[in-house]
Structure formats: structure tokens, C-alpha cells
Amino acid sequence: MMTTNLHKDPVCGMNVDPSRAAGELQHQGTTYYFCSKSCVARFTADPEKCLQSGPVGMQNANSGSVQIGAASSGLVQIASPSSKKSSEKSSKKDVVPNVAGGVTWICPMDPEVRESQPGPCPICGMALEPETISADTPEDDSELRSMSTRLWVSGALSIPLLLAAMLEMGAPSIARMFSGRWFAWVQLAMATPVVLWGGAPFFQRGWNSLRTLRLNMFTLIALGTAAAYLYSLVAVVAPGIFPASAVMRTGYPGLYFEAAAIIVTLVLLGQVLELRARRQTSGAIRSLLELAPKSARKVNADGSESDVPLESIQAGDMLRIRPGEKVPTDALVIEGSSVLDESMLTGESMPVEKAAGMKVIGGTVNGTGSLLVRAERVGSGTLLAQIVKLVSEAQRSRAPIQALADKVAGYFVPAVIAVAAITFFAWLALGPEPRLAHALVNAVAVLIIACPCALGLATPMAIMVGTGRGAQAGVLVKNAEALESLATVRAVVVDKTGTLTEGRPRVASILPMEGVSEVDLLTLAAALERGSEHPLAGAIVKAAEERSVIIPAATDVGSSTGMGIAGNVQARRIIVGNAAMMRQSGIAATQLAVPKGQSAQTLIYVAAEGKLLGVIGVADPIKESAADALRDLRNENVQVVMLTGDSQATAEAVAKELGITEFHAEMLPEQKLDAIKRLQKIHGRIAMAGDGVNDAPALAQADIGIAMGTGTDVAMQSAAVTLLKGDLRGIVRARRLSHATMRNIRQNLFFAFIYNLVGVPIAAGILYPVFGILLSPMVAAAAMSLSSVSVIGNALRLRRVRL
């Protein structure tokens, strides 16, 4: 079980994850973490007062850290998002998490809320969702079952009330049969269980919102429903206390039991539809989890084979993968050959050939051959587990555009209550008889139709579905901010090796100096490069092994990132690296001329005791997809710039073949970092794609770092986007996903804003003086419920977007 330390905000008492803190300060040797900028400011102004008085409303709360248990099935460990910017939310700072071991429940609209069990969000009242989704844990649908039961019972009791109300409007002669006081008591009897039992969750959430002064959609629902029900209850029990302005044509005060009951029923319907739709937003994660098989066929030390649970597999175990079976975990092929379908992870439909010495990914499907593999990464270390982790974190992060909805929602509910009050008193003073009845009905309609749930759902639902769709296409987005920013990128910086090229180079030429043999040159170079993970080093070692060269041991080995490596071999100081490494080591520049015919090769110089011994030329073929990807980016008016540590001649040859007009060669990691900063001043928002350790600083500096999934772990950790296939066409897919998601969010926000801007005035009765139109609270409730469902339905369209 993985644990995360939470520290208590000394100002408000909220438990804060340090990686998501809005700020941190040291005071008298202790580091304090804060949930919002306002808490930072209050603590800075008077630290002693904050520490002495304790958090607001929590003077007796225990301080210190809280251990949060994240459920793990042996496959997934979900961690908190690393981006502070995307998780900061200062307006909702004093929520006190109640988290224990097991699954952590959070709100899609308010991810800072963390609870130990399902239930309503203390901020917005929505049903909480599990932060961790496990393949072994069934979906918790208790909320959906509860709401569904309440819906069916409430509907059965509400429909007769609605029919009676319709008869009164459309068939008065028939309605008179039900106009006696006895029928008023029947209505009370039928509406009471609907309102008090069916609507109990709404009243509970509404009361909590008033008690904590966190007004939300359930505040409005509870106020509106309670007003209609209590008014009708008093009208039945004590009709004589009402003024003449409340008396209807029947001679009695109006009853609105059917309105209260139908409002509850329609809101229940909306909740059921919403909960069902929200379950679909986690479908991408669940489909990824289902890729992993439940068992693996282990090859024992004595050669026998047996099926064992996947959880029992450890790194180093030998596994047999038979034709048609799923690969159980990330592994290295030891024996056999086959083709694997990796489309479920990379989005590429073409099968990939695998043979001895090549790696396979857990969750992919074996073809017709049999493979003997050695497990390398298991459990939470597999690529599939990392994908699930990244998608989960991205779905819980917040896009900058969400700040607009948050700001509006913060003022919206108080404004609606004020509008409802104005509506009530305006109708009471100026409306037609019965004034009190009209005032009540229209005020209730305003409260019900203005529920801001659709506004709050607009962004998080689109982000959840969009990031899931990206994962299915082999594009992993680390956070919502990156997904939003991709659409605005105007320049993409790319590395060469492993990004534009295959990253599987081979030695193409060996050019020793006079008196040095090819074997000696290759032997010395391979001795140093054997401990390196760089693709060029692998090419040299492989070439030596193919020639059956005996590779001696190297000592005192040290590397210079982006340049080369040095060490002692056979009692000599050997240096292997690029031209910059040689110049730094004092090798004469005249000795480093590019050999004729090697301009398209990467040149690796080998020197001993300050003297050049020769040059090894390594060729790395350009990826077949690179030209198409760069053309698509240029067609979208995106400038492509190449930065590489390779030689000027090699970089120029690659740039010419791919049509890249701006490139910079022989760059060290710090020079790449400086180049990114310079390009940001020229082009604005910059994305960078790379795959090596030397790319990590530049990936972190870029506005959006894009890592090749075929590259190093440190590059993937530094990047905001990872392309599983290591294919530059993934950048095009990522941009299309960003455009589609942002377009979807803007549509959702537009409909939510327009819905409220149009609906509230109509509910208040603005059309009545001219057209005589009033909006029934029942119609308002139906419109409110359907608005939330429509926003979720629109977000779900992203699952089918073509990338």
C-alpha cells in the first residue's frame, strides 16, 4: 500500500498534499504547507497568531501529517498530480479531508475533497468518485441504486398528483370531483413521502451547504422544494390564516404538492442519468486495466510450466507466452519470434515484430509465435500501470479555463437567491391575484432552474473523457493544463536521435587513424560504452559483439551528459565522444574533420592520452512517419525546430531530408535549455519532443514537454505528454485531441451560461407582461436536470473523436 504524507494548513486546518500545496513557508525551523494563497498571506502577516489560535473552527484538531492509503491491486498505484498550478483552488480552502486507509473518494468538481467512503461532496453536493480504480474492485454503484429506488417510488406517487393538476387546468368539470378538502389531504399523504424520503438526500446536502455557508445547487433545490411543500402543508392544515391574495378560485389557498413532488422526481431522474453517464467517463481506465491478464504461464527452474496469478510474478521470472495470449508484464524476449498487436496501448494498428533481445509490453497480444520472456517490470512498475496512473492523475487535474467557471459559480448561488427574493416581492407587490401564490411559484421556479451543476460539470467531464480518449490513442497527458495548452502551441522543438530517427542506430563505418586497427578502435570504444544506456553506445557494443571482440573492463568511468564518456582501459585514459568532448579534452580541431561520405552519420571520436585514434560512424535511419508528421504540423502553421547534440554535418543532412529550416547542432543539455528560453521569447508557447536524459532539462523548461514512450524514464517524468509509440504523429494526435477537448469545454460552458442567462429571467416572469407566459417549477426542474445530463452527454462525444 502506498502512503502520502498530508500536512495540516496552520491557518484553515485543511490537510494538504505537499506536492499540490499552493505555497510553503519555513517558520522557526518547521516547514508549513498551505492550501491557498490567502492562507499563505494570513500566515505571513502574523505566524504566531495562526499557530496559537489554531485553524479556524478546528482549535482542537490534531496537527501533523495524515497517512493516506491508496488501494493497489499489484498493478496500479495512483499518486497525486505534481502540478501545483493546476491543482490550486484558493476559493475552497477550508475543506477538511476525512481520509483513512483504503480507497480515497474525491469529487470531480472539487478534487481537493478527499473522503474515506462514498457520499456527497461537502462543497458542491455531488456524489464522490473513487480516486483509485482497480481491476479487482467492482464499481461502487450504491449511490446509483439508492437514487434509482427513490426515483421509482417517487415517480409512482408523483404521476397521479401531476395528472390531477393537469385535469384542473384542462378539464375543470372533472377536476371538481377532486376539489374537496378530502383530496387536499390525499395530496398531502402522497407528496409527503416523495418530498421527505425521496428528496431527503437533497435536503441533507442543502442543509449542509447552508450550515457551512457553501451554497450550491442543492441549496436552491432544497429552498425551492421546501417552500412549495411547506406552503401547501400550511394551506391544508390551517387555510384560514392566509390573506385574500393567496386564495384561489376554489375559495381555498393554492396547493403545490404536485410541484414539490415532481421537482423531487425530476431532480432524482437527473441524478440517475448523471450518475450513469459519469460511470462511462472512467471507461477508458477500466478498459486499460482489463488489458492485463489475470494469470501468467511461469517456466520453473526444472523446465516445467504452470499457470500462476499475475500478482505472484516477480522480476526475473521466466514466462511462456503462447499464440493468442496477452503478454502478462513488461519483459525481454529470450527465445522465439512473433508479431504482437500493440494497438490497444499505442493506437497503431500494424503488428510489431518481436524476436530475441527485444522488449514486449504487458497487455499487448501475441500473434502466432511462441515466446519465452524474462519479466523485467512487474506490478506498479509496468508501462500499463504507469499509463493508468497518468490518466487517473490527468482526469483529476484542473484546466486553467476551469477558473472561469469556478469564479462564476462562487457568486452565482447567492445571486440567484437574491433574484428569487426580488421576484417574490415584485410579484407580491405588482402581480395579479392571487399575488402570494404567483410570488411563491415564480420564486421557486427561479431557485430550481438556476442550479449551477451544468456549469460546474462543463470542464471536468470533458477533461476526464478527453484524457481517456488520448490514452486509447497512445497519447498520455499528465495534466489538464497541458491538454489545454497544446491547442495554442505555435512551435515544436524536436530532438534528433530517437525522436526524428529510429533510435536504433548501427555502426556504419570505422575509420581508424594510421597505426590503429579497426578492432582495436572498436574494442576501446566498446569497453567504455558497455555501461551506457545511450542508443549510440548500444550500437558500438553490438558491433563489437557481432565481431566477437573480447571487450576488456573499464575503470574510473565518468560521463559528460550530451558529450561523451571517459575512463581507463588497458592502463590508458580513453575518451569516447563527440567533437565538443574532444575539443574540451584538448584534441586538435584539425583532427576532427568530417570524413568524406560520412555527413549523414553521427561521428563518435575515440582518443587516448590526448591523441585521436579514429572515428566510428553510426547511422540512425529516419523514422518513416517523421516526414508525414512534420508536414502535418507545418500545415497547421506550427514551426518545427530541431535541437541536437550531434554534429553540424549530421544535423544538416537530417534537416535537409525532412525539410526542417531551423536547426541547431552540437548542443549540450544546458544549451538546449537556453535555446528553449530563447525560442519562447520568439514564438510564445513552445512544445518540445525528446527521449533522452539530456533532453530532460529542456522538456521541463518547455511549456509542454513531449516524451517519446521509447525513451528514458527521466524524460517521461519530465514531460507533460508521453507518446507511447515514440512516433511524431502522436504530436499531431495530441494537438487534435487538445482542439477537440477545448472545443467541447467551450460548448459546455456556452450552453451552461446561456441556459442560466435565458432560464432565470423567464422563470422570474419577464415574459408575463407581454405574452402572459409563466414557467412552472416542474418545467424548471426538468430543464435543470436535463441541462446537467446534456453537458455530460456532450463530453462523452469525445470518446468517438477521430485523432
PDB file of N, CA and C in Angstrom, residues 163-164 166-180 182-183:
ATOM      1  N   LEU A 163     -51.250  14.337 -12.800  1.00  0.00           N
ATOM      2  CA  LEU A 163     -52.462  14.168 -13.605  1.00  0.00           C
ATOM      3  C   LEU A 163     -53.614  14.977 -13.034  1.00  0.00           C
ATOM      4  N   ALA A 164     -53.727  15.015 -11.695  1.00  0.00           N
ATOM      5  CA  ALA A 164     -54.781  15.807 -11.066  1.00  0.00           C
ATOM      6  C   ALA A 164     -54.613  17.286 -11.375  1.00  0.00           C
ATOM      7  N   MET A 166     -53.133  18.561 -14.001  1.00  0.00           N
ATOM      8  CA  MET A 166     -53.432  18.764 -15.417  1.00  0.00           C
ATOM      9  C   MET A 166     -54.941  18.764 -15.654  1.00  0.00           C
ATOM     10  N   LEU A 167     -55.665  17.926 -14.926  1.00  0.00           N
ATOM     11  CA  LEU A 167     -57.126  17.925 -15.056  1.00  0.00           C
ATOM     12  C   LEU A 167     -57.708  19.261 -14.612  1.00  0.00           C
ATOM     13  N   GLU A 168     -57.131  19.805 -13.570  1.00  0.00           N
ATOM     14  CA  GLU A 168     -57.641  21.075 -13.058  1.00  0.00           C
ATOM     15  C   GLU A 168     -57.476  22.185 -14.088  1.00  0.00           C
ATOM     16  N   MET A 169     -56.370  22.090 -14.870  1.00  0.00           N
ATOM     17  CA  MET A 169     -56.138  23.131 -15.890  1.00  0.00           C
ATOM     18  C   MET A 169     -56.907  22.834 -17.175  1.00  0.00           C
ATOM     19  N   GLY A 170     -57.025  21.538 -17.539  1.00  0.00           N
ATOM     20  CA  GLY A 170     -57.617  21.222 -18.836  1.00  0.00           C
ATOM     21  C   GLY A 170     -59.053  20.756 -18.796  1.00  0.00           C
ATOM     22  N   ALA A 171     -59.493  20.205 -17.677  1.00  0.00           N
ATOM     23  CA  ALA A 171     -60.867  19.691 -17.583  1.00  0.00           C
ATOM     24  C   ALA A 171     -61.438  20.066 -16.221  1.00  0.00           C
ATOM     25  N   PRO A 172     -61.823  21.332 -16.031  1.00  0.00           N
ATOM     26  CA  PRO A 172     -62.295  21.804 -14.716  1.00  0.00           C
ATOM     27  C   PRO A 172     -63.501  21.023 -14.211  1.00  0.00           C
ATOM     28  N   SER A 173     -64.400  20.613 -15.124  1.00  0.00           N
ATOM     29  CA  SER A 173     -65.606  19.908 -14.670  1.00  0.00           C
ATOM     30  C   SER A 173     -65.260  18.581 -14.010  1.00  0.00           C
ATOM     31  N   ILE A 174     -64.295  17.872 -14.587  1.00  0.00           N
ATOM     32  CA  ILE A 174     -63.856  16.613 -13.987  1.00  0.00           C
ATOM     33  C   ILE A 174     -63.067  16.882 -12.709  1.00  0.00           C
ATOM     34  N   ALA A 175     -62.259  17.945 -12.734  1.00  0.00           N
ATOM     35  CA  ALA A 175     -61.422  18.262 -11.581  1.00  0.00           C
ATOM     36  C   ALA A 175     -62.244  18.594 -10.350  1.00  0.00           C
ATOM     37  N   ARG A 176     -63.488  19.096 -10.574  1.00  0.00           N
ATOM     38  CA  ARG A 176     -64.306  19.457  -9.415  1.00  0.00           C
ATOM     39  C   ARG A 176     -64.634  18.238  -8.554  1.00  0.00           C
ATOM     40  N   MET A 177     -64.576  17.065  -9.150  1.00  0.00           N
ATOM     41  CA  MET A 177     -64.815  15.847  -8.393  1.00  0.00           C
ATOM     42  C   MET A 177     -63.724  15.635  -7.329  1.00  0.00           C
ATOM     43  N   PHE A 178     -62.562  16.253  -7.594  1.00  0.00           N
ATOM     44  CA  PHE A 178     -61.438  16.078  -6.679  1.00  0.00           C
ATOM     45  C   PHE A 178     -61.105  17.366  -5.932  1.00  0.00           C
ATOM     46  N   SER A 179     -62.069  18.288  -5.867  1.00  0.00           N
ATOM     47  CA  SER A 179     -61.770  19.595  -5.295  1.00  0.00           C
ATOM     48  C   SER A 179     -62.107  19.695  -3.815  1.00  0.00           C
ATOM     49  N   GLY A 180     -62.615  18.659  -3.228  1.00  0.00           N
ATOM     50  CA  GLY A 180     -62.950  18.734  -1.809  1.00  0.00           C
ATOM     51  C   GLY A 180     -61.715  18.746  -0.931  1.00  0.00           C
ATOM     52  N   TRP A 182     -61.043  16.720   1.284  1.00  0.00           N
ATOM     53  CA  TRP A 182     -60.501  15.376   1.433  1.00  0.00           C
ATOM     54  C   TRP A 182     -59.362  15.106   0.463  1.00  0.00           C
ATOM     55  N   PHE A 183     -59.495  15.671  -0.760  1.00  0.00           N
ATOM     56  CA  PHE A 183     -58.455  15.429  -1.757  1.00  0.00           C
ATOM     57  C   PHE A 183     -57.160  16.191  -1.412  1.00  0.00           C
TER      58      PHE A 183
END
